[in-house]
PDB file of C-alpha atoms in Angstrom:
ATOM      1  CA  UNK A   1     -12.362  23.263 -24.248  1.00  0.00           C
ATOM      2  CA  UNK A   2     -13.083  22.630 -20.404  1.00  0.00           C
ATOM      3  CA  UNK A   3     -16.607  22.080 -19.161  1.00  0.00           C
ATOM      4  CA  UNK A   4     -17.269  23.407 -15.861  1.00  0.00           C
ATOM      5  CA  UNK A   5     -18.037  20.890 -12.909  1.00  0.00           C
ATOM      6  CA  UNK A   6     -21.667  21.525 -12.586  1.00  0.00           C
ATOM      7  CA  UNK A   7     -24.218  22.596 -15.769  1.00  0.00           C
ATOM      8  CA  UNK A   8     -27.541  22.201 -17.149  1.00  0.00           C
ATOM      9  CA  UNK A   9     -25.726  20.259 -20.025  1.00  0.00           C
ATOM     10  CA  UNK A  10     -23.387  18.243 -17.749  1.00  0.00           C
ATOM     11  CA  UNK A  11     -24.192  14.584 -16.503  1.00  0.00           C
ATOM     12  CA  UNK A  12     -22.250  13.966 -13.710  1.00  0.00           C
ATOM     13  CA  UNK A  13     -20.466  10.425 -13.362  1.00  0.00           C
ATOM     14  CA  UNK A  14     -21.041   8.588 -10.294  1.00  0.00           C
ATOM     15  CA  UNK A  15     -18.307   9.238  -7.756  1.00  0.00           C
ATOM     16  CA  UNK A  16     -19.584   6.035  -5.459  1.00  0.00           C
ATOM     17  CA  UNK A  17     -19.547   3.907  -8.504  1.00  0.00           C
ATOM     18  CA  UNK A  18     -16.216   4.819  -9.696  1.00  0.00           C
ATOM     19  CA  UNK A  19     -14.626   4.168  -6.156  1.00  0.00           C
ATOM     20  CA  UNK A  20     -15.979   0.957  -5.967  1.00  0.00           C
ATOM     21  CA  UNK A  21     -14.852  -0.289  -9.420  1.00  0.00           C
ATOM     22  CA  UNK A  22     -11.546   1.062  -8.827  1.00  0.00           C
ATOM     23  CA  UNK A  23     -11.114  -2.143  -6.265  1.00  0.00           C
ATOM     24  CA  UNK A  24     -11.623  -4.458  -9.197  1.00  0.00           C
ATOM     25  CA  UNK A  25      -8.207  -5.903 -10.153  1.00  0.00           C
ATOM     26  CA  UNK A  26      -6.755  -4.220 -13.351  1.00  0.00           C
ATOM     27  CA  UNK A  27      -9.167  -1.451 -13.100  1.00  0.00           C
ATOM     28  CA  UNK A  28      -7.998   2.347 -13.703  1.00  0.00           C
ATOM     29  CA  UNK A  29      -9.442   5.372 -13.622  1.00  0.00           C
ATOM     30  CA  UNK A  30      -8.610   5.394 -17.113  1.00  0.00           C
ATOM     31  CA  UNK A  31     -10.433   2.943 -18.217  1.00  0.00           C
ATOM     32  CA  UNK A  32     -13.568   4.515 -16.092  1.00  0.00           C
ATOM     33  CA  UNK A  33     -13.359   7.909 -17.915  1.00  0.00           C
ATOM     34  CA  UNK A  34     -13.361   6.175 -21.670  1.00  0.00           C
ATOM     35  CA  UNK A  35     -16.267   4.217 -20.241  1.00  0.00           C
ATOM     36  CA  UNK A  36     -17.695   7.173 -18.775  1.00  0.00           C
ATOM     37  CA  UNK A  37     -17.146   8.835 -22.279  1.00  0.00           C
ATOM     38  CA  UNK A  38     -18.754   6.550 -24.432  1.00  0.00           C
ATOM     39  CA  UNK A  39     -21.833   6.346 -22.656  1.00  0.00           C
ATOM     40  CA  UNK A  40     -21.978  10.101 -22.287  1.00  0.00           C
ATOM     41  CA  UNK A  41     -20.977  12.294 -25.207  1.00  0.00           C
ATOM     42  CA  UNK A  42     -22.422  15.719 -23.938  1.00  0.00           C
ATOM     43  CA  UNK A  43     -20.916  14.865 -20.239  1.00  0.00           C
ATOM     44  CA  UNK A  44     -17.507  16.153 -18.339  1.00  0.00           C
ATOM     45  CA  UNK A  45     -14.202  16.158 -20.522  1.00  0.00           C
ATOM     46  CA  UNK A  46     -11.493  14.117 -19.256  1.00  0.00           C
ATOM     47  CA  UNK A  47     -10.036  16.563 -17.163  1.00  0.00           C
ATOM     48  CA  UNK A  48     -13.201  17.494 -15.573  1.00  0.00           C
ATOM     49  CA  UNK A  49     -13.834  13.809 -14.692  1.00  0.00           C
ATOM     50  CA  UNK A  50     -10.622  13.674 -12.996  1.00  0.00           C
ATOM     51  CA  UNK A  51     -11.302  16.710 -11.103  1.00  0.00           C
ATOM     52  CA  UNK A  52     -14.767  15.743 -10.194  1.00  0.00           C
ATOM     53  CA  UNK A  53     -13.680  12.442  -8.804  1.00  0.00           C
ATOM     54  CA  UNK A  54     -10.339  13.910  -6.631  1.00  0.00           C
ATOM     55  CA  UNK A  55     -12.918  16.439  -5.093  1.00  0.00           C
ATOM     56  CA  UNK A  56     -14.829  13.431  -4.363  1.00  0.00           C
ATOM     57  CA  UNK A  57     -11.989  11.365  -2.411  1.00  0.00           C
ATOM     58  CA  UNK A  58     -10.853  14.673  -0.798  1.00  0.00           C
ATOM     59  CA  UNK A  59     -13.755  14.602   1.322  1.00  0.00           C
ATOM     60  CA  UNK A  60     -13.338  11.193   2.304  1.00  0.00           C
ATOM     61  CA  UNK A  61     -11.759   9.633   5.562  1.00  0.00           C
ATOM     62  CA  UNK A  62      -8.228   8.176   5.427  1.00  0.00           C
ATOM     63  CA  UNK A  63      -9.348   4.503   5.457  1.00  0.00           C
ATOM     64  CA  UNK A  64     -11.648   5.139   2.306  1.00  0.00           C
ATOM     65  CA  UNK A  65      -8.918   7.304   0.486  1.00  0.00           C
ATOM     66  CA  UNK A  66      -7.028   4.121   0.253  1.00  0.00           C
ATOM     67  CA  UNK A  67      -7.972   1.772  -2.733  1.00  0.00           C
ATOM     68  CA  UNK A  68      -7.520  -2.016  -2.135  1.00  0.00           C
ATOM     69  CA  UNK A  69      -8.046  -4.528  -4.360  1.00  0.00           C
ATOM     70  CA  UNK A  70     -10.824  -6.898  -4.043  1.00  0.00           C
ATOM     71  CA  UNK A  71      -9.885 -10.381  -2.589  1.00  0.00           C
ATOM     72  CA  UNK A  72      -6.489  -9.054  -1.623  1.00  0.00           C
ATOM     73  CA  UNK A  73      -5.960  -8.205   1.949  1.00  0.00           C
ATOM     74  CA  UNK A  74      -7.604  -8.924   5.601  1.00  0.00           C
ATOM     75  CA  UNK A  75      -6.160  -5.877   7.877  1.00  0.00           C
ATOM     76  CA  UNK A  76      -6.043  -7.640  11.592  1.00  0.00           C
ATOM     77  CA  UNK A  77      -5.415  -6.074  14.657  1.00  0.00           C
ATOM     78  CA  UNK A  78      -6.215  -5.846  18.362  1.00  0.00           C
ATOM     79  CA  UNK A  79      -8.043  -3.074  20.027  1.00  0.00           C
ATOM     80  CA  UNK A  80      -6.306  -0.922  23.061  1.00  0.00           C
ATOM     81  CA  UNK A  81      -9.675  -1.681  25.152  1.00  0.00           C
ATOM     82  CA  UNK A  82     -11.196  -4.863  25.591  1.00  0.00           C
ATOM     83  CA  UNK A  83     -14.327  -6.259  27.234  1.00  0.00           C
ATOM     84  CA  UNK A  84     -15.160  -8.095  30.342  1.00  0.00           C
ATOM     85  CA  UNK A  85     -16.694 -10.655  32.059  1.00  0.00           C
ATOM     86  CA  UNK A  86     -16.990 -11.942  36.006  1.00  0.00           C
ATOM     87  CA  UNK A  87     -15.338 -15.318  36.750  1.00  0.00           C
ATOM     88  CA  UNK A  88     -17.839 -16.685  39.368  1.00  0.00           C
ATOM     89  CA  UNK A  89     -15.557 -19.556  40.318  1.00  0.00           C
ATOM     90  CA  UNK A  90     -12.532 -17.245  40.643  1.00  0.00           C
ATOM     91  CA  UNK A  91     -14.850 -14.538  42.036  1.00  0.00           C
ATOM     92  CA  UNK A  92     -13.208 -11.520  39.908  1.00  0.00           C
ATOM     93  CA  UNK A  93     -13.560  -9.474  36.862  1.00  0.00           C
ATOM     94  CA  UNK A  94     -11.484 -11.008  33.486  1.00  0.00           C
ATOM     95  CA  UNK A  95     -10.234  -8.473  31.098  1.00  0.00           C
ATOM     96  CA  UNK A  96     -10.093  -9.605  27.312  1.00  0.00           C
ATOM     97  CA  UNK A  97      -8.373  -8.910  23.959  1.00  0.00           C
ATOM     98  CA  UNK A  98     -10.765  -7.586  21.034  1.00  0.00           C
ATOM     99  CA  UNK A  99      -9.370  -9.077  17.776  1.00  0.00           C
ATOM    100  CA  UNK A 100     -10.808  -7.544  14.711  1.00  0.00           C
ATOM    101  CA  UNK A 101     -10.130  -8.308  11.091  1.00  0.00           C
ATOM    102  CA  UNK A 102     -11.619  -6.307   8.093  1.00  0.00           C
ATOM    103  CA  UNK A 103     -11.094  -7.000   4.696  1.00  0.00           C
ATOM    104  CA  UNK A 104      -9.656  -3.832   2.682  1.00  0.00           C
ATOM    105  CA  UNK A 105     -11.483  -3.590  -0.255  1.00  0.00           C
ATOM    106  CA  UNK A 106     -15.289  -3.783   1.478  1.00  0.00           C
ATOM    107  CA  UNK A 107     -14.435  -3.111   5.222  1.00  0.00           C
ATOM    108  CA  UNK A 108     -16.860  -6.372   6.052  1.00  0.00           C
ATOM    109  CA  UNK A 109     -15.232  -7.383   9.828  1.00  0.00           C
ATOM    110  CA  UNK A 110     -15.130 -10.309  12.067  1.00  0.00           C
ATOM    111  CA  UNK A 111     -14.369  -9.543  15.874  1.00  0.00           C
ATOM    112  CA  UNK A 112     -14.217 -11.355  19.078  1.00  0.00           C
ATOM    113  CA  UNK A 113     -12.711 -11.133  22.324  1.00  0.00           C
ATOM    114  CA  UNK A 114     -10.100 -13.150  23.280  1.00  0.00           C
ATOM    115  CA  UNK A 115      -8.877 -14.521  26.734  1.00  0.00           C
ATOM    116  CA  UNK A 116      -5.379 -13.348  25.653  1.00  0.00           C
ATOM    117  CA  UNK A 117      -3.479 -11.361  23.002  1.00  0.00           C
ATOM    118  CA  UNK A 118      -0.803 -14.970  22.879  1.00  0.00           C
ATOM    119  CA  UNK A 119       0.443 -16.075  19.791  1.00  0.00           C
ATOM    120  CA  UNK A 120      -2.253 -19.293  20.216  1.00  0.00           C
ATOM    121  CA  UNK A 121      -5.465 -16.979  20.882  1.00  0.00           C
ATOM    122  CA  UNK A 122      -4.084 -14.873  18.214  1.00  0.00           C
ATOM    123  CA  UNK A 123      -4.205 -17.737  15.336  1.00  0.00           C
ATOM    124  CA  UNK A 124      -7.175 -19.144  16.799  1.00  0.00           C
ATOM    125  CA  UNK A 125      -8.803 -15.696  15.943  1.00  0.00           C
ATOM    126  CA  UNK A 126      -7.567 -15.815  12.201  1.00  0.00           C
ATOM    127  CA  UNK A 127      -8.877 -19.268  11.840  1.00  0.00           C
ATOM    128  CA  UNK A 128     -12.223 -18.444  13.033  1.00  0.00           C
ATOM    129  CA  UNK A 129     -12.050 -15.199  10.930  1.00  0.00           C
ATOM    130  CA  UNK A 130     -11.565 -17.516   7.922  1.00  0.00           C
ATOM    131  CA  UNK A 131     -14.493 -19.885   9.157  1.00  0.00           C
ATOM    132  CA  UNK A 132     -16.566 -16.698   9.433  1.00  0.00           C
ATOM    133  CA  UNK A 133     -15.711 -14.930   5.801  1.00  0.00           C
ATOM    134  CA  UNK A 134     -15.849 -18.350   4.086  1.00  0.00           C
ATOM    135  CA  UNK A 135     -12.417 -17.574   2.424  1.00  0.00           C
ATOM    136  CA  UNK A 136      -9.009 -16.813   2.557  1.00  0.00           C
ATOM    137  CA  UNK A 137      -7.436 -13.446   1.465  1.00  0.00           C
ATOM    138  CA  UNK A 138      -4.146 -13.530  -0.177  1.00  0.00           C
ATOM    139  CA  UNK A 139      -2.633 -11.757   2.477  1.00  0.00           C
ATOM    140  CA  UNK A 140      -3.091 -10.861   6.609  1.00  0.00           C
ATOM    141  CA  UNK A 141      -1.632  -7.349   7.323  1.00  0.00           C
ATOM    142  CA  UNK A 142      -0.665  -7.651  10.983  1.00  0.00           C
ATOM    143  CA  UNK A 143       0.413  -4.563  13.140  1.00  0.00           C
ATOM    144  CA  UNK A 144       4.111  -5.385  14.592  1.00  0.00           C
ATOM    145  CA  UNK A 145       2.847  -6.987  17.869  1.00  0.00           C
ATOM    146  CA  UNK A 146       4.821  -9.652  19.424  1.00  0.00           C
ATOM    147  CA  UNK A 147       1.945 -12.229  18.555  1.00  0.00           C
ATOM    148  CA  UNK A 148       2.313 -11.876  14.607  1.00  0.00           C
ATOM    149  CA  UNK A 149       6.152 -10.685  14.414  1.00  0.00           C
ATOM    150  CA  UNK A 150       8.832 -11.613  16.324  1.00  0.00           C
ATOM    151  CA  UNK A 151      11.076  -8.887  15.147  1.00  0.00           C
ATOM    152  CA  UNK A 152      10.090  -5.907  13.394  1.00  0.00           C
ATOM    153  CA  UNK A 153      12.663  -5.280   9.893  1.00  0.00           C
ATOM    154  CA  UNK A 154      11.075  -2.753   7.171  1.00  0.00           C
ATOM    155  CA  UNK A 155      12.457  -5.230   4.869  1.00  0.00           C
ATOM    156  CA  UNK A 156      12.483  -8.518   6.100  1.00  0.00           C
ATOM    157  CA  UNK A 157      10.423  -8.484   9.349  1.00  0.00           C
ATOM    158  CA  UNK A 158      10.911 -12.081  11.160  1.00  0.00           C
ATOM    159  CA  UNK A 159       7.078 -13.572  11.776  1.00  0.00           C
ATOM    160  CA  UNK A 160       6.044 -15.605  14.544  1.00  0.00           C
ATOM    161  CA  UNK A 161       6.732 -19.160  14.012  1.00  0.00           C
ATOM    162  CA  UNK A 162       2.890 -20.330  14.882  1.00  0.00           C
ATOM    163  CA  UNK A 163       1.355 -17.403  13.020  1.00  0.00           C
ATOM    164  CA  UNK A 164       3.931 -18.830  10.005  1.00  0.00           C
ATOM    165  CA  UNK A 165       2.685 -22.156   9.940  1.00  0.00           C
ATOM    166  CA  UNK A 166      -0.866 -21.026   9.726  1.00  0.00           C
ATOM    167  CA  UNK A 167      -0.528 -18.878   6.568  1.00  0.00           C
ATOM    168  CA  UNK A 168       1.542 -21.664   5.286  1.00  0.00           C
ATOM    169  CA  UNK A 169      -0.916 -24.323   5.831  1.00  0.00           C
ATOM    170  CA  UNK A 170      -3.976 -21.725   4.609  1.00  0.00           C
ATOM    171  CA  UNK A 171      -1.971 -20.293   1.450  1.00  0.00           C
ATOM    172  CA  UNK A 172      -1.950 -17.282   2.193  1.00  0.00           C
ATOM    173  CA  UNK A 173       0.904 -14.593   3.197  1.00  0.00           C
ATOM    174  CA  UNK A 174       2.032 -12.556   6.007  1.00  0.00           C
ATOM    175  CA  UNK A 175       2.426  -8.719   5.142  1.00  0.00           C
ATOM    176  CA  UNK A 176       3.440  -6.736   8.259  1.00  0.00           C
ATOM    177  CA  UNK A 177       2.666  -2.990   8.400  1.00  0.00           C
ATOM    178  CA  UNK A 178       5.577  -0.724   8.574  1.00  0.00           C
ATOM    179  CA  UNK A 179       6.521   0.202  11.849  1.00  0.00           C
ATOM    180  CA  UNK A 180       4.818   3.761  13.245  1.00  0.00           C
ATOM    181  CA  UNK A 181       3.027   3.819   9.402  1.00  0.00           C
ATOM    182  CA  UNK A 182      -0.623   3.878  10.862  1.00  0.00           C
ATOM    183  CA  UNK A 183      -1.708   4.725   6.988  1.00  0.00           C
ATOM    184  CA  UNK A 184      -0.680   1.071   6.530  1.00  0.00           C
ATOM    185  CA  UNK A 185      -4.126  -0.105   8.277  1.00  0.00           C
ATOM    186  CA  UNK A 186      -6.158   2.519   8.062  1.00  0.00           C
ATOM    187  CA  UNK A 187      -9.149   0.283   7.698  1.00  0.00           C
ATOM    188  CA  UNK A 188      -8.391  -1.698  10.566  1.00  0.00           C
ATOM    189  CA  UNK A 189      -7.990   0.828  12.722  1.00  0.00           C
ATOM    190  CA  UNK A 190     -11.213   2.903  11.778  1.00  0.00           C
ATOM    191  CA  UNK A 191     -13.430  -0.220  11.909  1.00  0.00           C
ATOM    192  CA  UNK A 192     -11.917  -0.793  15.543  1.00  0.00           C
ATOM    193  CA  UNK A 193     -12.826   3.027  16.733  1.00  0.00           C
ATOM    194  CA  UNK A 194     -16.104   2.130  15.108  1.00  0.00           C
ATOM    195  CA  UNK A 195     -16.333  -1.333  16.857  1.00  0.00           C
ATOM    196  CA  UNK A 196     -16.017   0.126  20.453  1.00  0.00           C
ATOM    197  CA  UNK A 197     -18.677   2.528  19.605  1.00  0.00           C
ATOM    198  CA  UNK A 198     -20.739   0.085  18.256  1.00  0.00           C
ATOM    199  CA  UNK A 199     -20.501  -2.927  20.030  1.00  0.00           C
ATOM    200  CA  UNK A 200     -19.002  -1.594  23.717  1.00  0.00           C
ATOM    201  CA  UNK A 201     -21.852   0.691  24.102  1.00  0.00           C
ATOM    202  CA  UNK A 202     -24.711  -1.688  23.368  1.00  0.00           C
ATOM    203  CA  UNK A 203     -23.225  -4.129  25.877  1.00  0.00           C
ATOM    204  CA  UNK A 204     -21.884  -1.943  28.478  1.00  0.00           C
ATOM    205  CA  UNK A 205     -25.172  -2.538  30.529  1.00  0.00           C
ATOM    206  CA  UNK A 206     -24.909  -6.480  30.148  1.00  0.00           C
ATOM    207  CA  UNK A 207     -22.795  -8.919  32.798  1.00  0.00           C
ATOM    208  CA  UNK A 208     -21.430 -11.765  31.557  1.00  0.00           C
ATOM    209  CA  UNK A 209     -20.035 -14.805  32.996  1.00  0.00           C
ATOM    210  CA  UNK A 210     -17.643 -16.536  30.322  1.00  0.00           C
ATOM    211  CA  UNK A 211     -15.900 -15.930  27.452  1.00  0.00           C
ATOM    212  CA  UNK A 212     -18.404 -17.903  25.051  1.00  0.00           C
ATOM    213  CA  UNK A 213     -21.327 -16.277  26.888  1.00  0.00           C
ATOM    214  CA  UNK A 214     -19.456 -12.391  26.088  1.00  0.00           C
ATOM    215  CA  UNK A 215     -18.469 -13.830  22.424  1.00  0.00           C
ATOM    216  CA  UNK A 216     -22.206 -14.844  21.433  1.00  0.00           C
ATOM    217  CA  UNK A 217     -23.413 -11.317  22.449  1.00  0.00           C
ATOM    218  CA  UNK A 218     -20.235  -9.480  20.574  1.00  0.00           C
ATOM    219  CA  UNK A 219     -21.124 -11.566  17.226  1.00  0.00           C
ATOM    220  CA  UNK A 220     -24.716 -10.985  17.425  1.00  0.00           C
ATOM    221  CA  UNK A 221     -23.929  -7.297  17.313  1.00  0.00           C
ATOM    222  CA  UNK A 222     -21.517  -7.868  15.013  1.00  0.00           C
ATOM    223  CA  UNK A 223     -24.028  -9.048  12.490  1.00  0.00           C
ATOM    224  CA  UNK A 224     -25.909  -5.707  13.027  1.00  0.00           C
ATOM    225  CA  UNK A 225     -22.898  -3.968  12.354  1.00  0.00           C
ATOM    226  CA  UNK A 226     -21.609  -5.566   8.998  1.00  0.00           C
ATOM    227  CA  UNK A 227     -25.657  -5.241   7.747  1.00  0.00           C
ATOM    228  CA  UNK A 228     -25.914  -1.554   8.709  1.00  0.00           C
ATOM    229  CA  UNK A 229     -25.697   0.778   5.316  1.00  0.00           C
ATOM    230  CA  UNK A 230     -21.941   2.466   5.390  1.00  0.00           C
ATOM    231  CA  UNK A 231     -22.781   6.139   4.870  1.00  0.00           C
ATOM    232  CA  UNK A 232     -20.687   6.911   2.119  1.00  0.00           C
ATOM    233  CA  UNK A 233     -21.528   4.014   0.216  1.00  0.00           C
ATOM    234  CA  UNK A 234     -25.399   3.171   0.520  1.00  0.00           C
ATOM    235  CA  UNK A 235     -24.017  -0.178   1.194  1.00  0.00           C
ATOM    236  CA  UNK A 236     -23.616  -2.486   3.902  1.00  0.00           C
ATOM    237  CA  UNK A 237     -19.926  -3.965   4.716  1.00  0.00           C
ATOM    238  CA  UNK A 238     -21.623  -7.370   4.234  1.00  0.00           C
ATOM    239  CA  UNK A 239     -23.206  -5.970   0.548  1.00  0.00           C
ATOM    240  CA  UNK A 240     -19.857  -4.586  -0.532  1.00  0.00           C
ATOM    241  CA  UNK A 241     -18.147  -7.514   0.503  1.00  0.00           C
ATOM    242  CA  UNK A 242     -20.273  -9.881  -1.809  1.00  0.00           C
ATOM    243  CA  UNK A 243     -19.405  -7.520  -4.821  1.00  0.00           C
ATOM    244  CA  UNK A 244     -15.999  -6.924  -4.201  1.00  0.00           C
ATOM    245  CA  UNK A 245     -13.766  -9.168  -2.441  1.00  0.00           C
ATOM    246  CA  UNK A 246     -16.215 -12.790  -2.195  1.00  0.00           C
ATOM    247  CA  UNK A 247     -16.194 -12.973  -6.205  1.00  0.00           C
ATOM    248  CA  UNK A 248     -12.580 -13.455  -6.602  1.00  0.00           C
ATOM    249  CA  UNK A 249     -12.869 -16.884  -4.440  1.00  0.00           C
TER     250      UNK A 249
END
């Protein structure tokens, strides 16, 4: 007979642990149920275990509902808004692009300002992201911007030549998100929004005079962002990266 979701005799499963374990290669909810049942013979039935986890998932944001396997993908994009610095030589403000790359499993993130959104700047940002993470994902997932995709196509998108050479050199692949499918890349979309609030807000009253100076401030704020515990998981992005992504390299 079914057991209620709550009761004195029930030992409720740790749903955050379940969510994290499901990011591991070959892990399934069925296996986690069997492990739970073995450790807690007086706990929830199989169907109640599944319902308890699904109830938890319903309360998650879109970016957290999607389960990404550890070490697999880094989602990359430019923010719609960027920061700026004052060019003393030209006597004018220079707008910048804002590049963001986030791991699917851990949400660990790299970000920087760029002089433009050209193909060269796009690839250079990827190289610095790889250096920052200390490893290369199995795939990068960009939006269909021109720096990444020459011709968007549902089945065989045409990758920018320079971007393709980068992927070949680093032994990774490029998997463009489907056109007009924001749910294909909710992790980076979510982090762009959070970074705009976290970094842009902190730097709003500062004046910078070159790109290097601006990025130094961005990277200092980025460390605080990655070290801050995530509300849903009680662990920071950096801690989750070491637990969920880094072990597969």
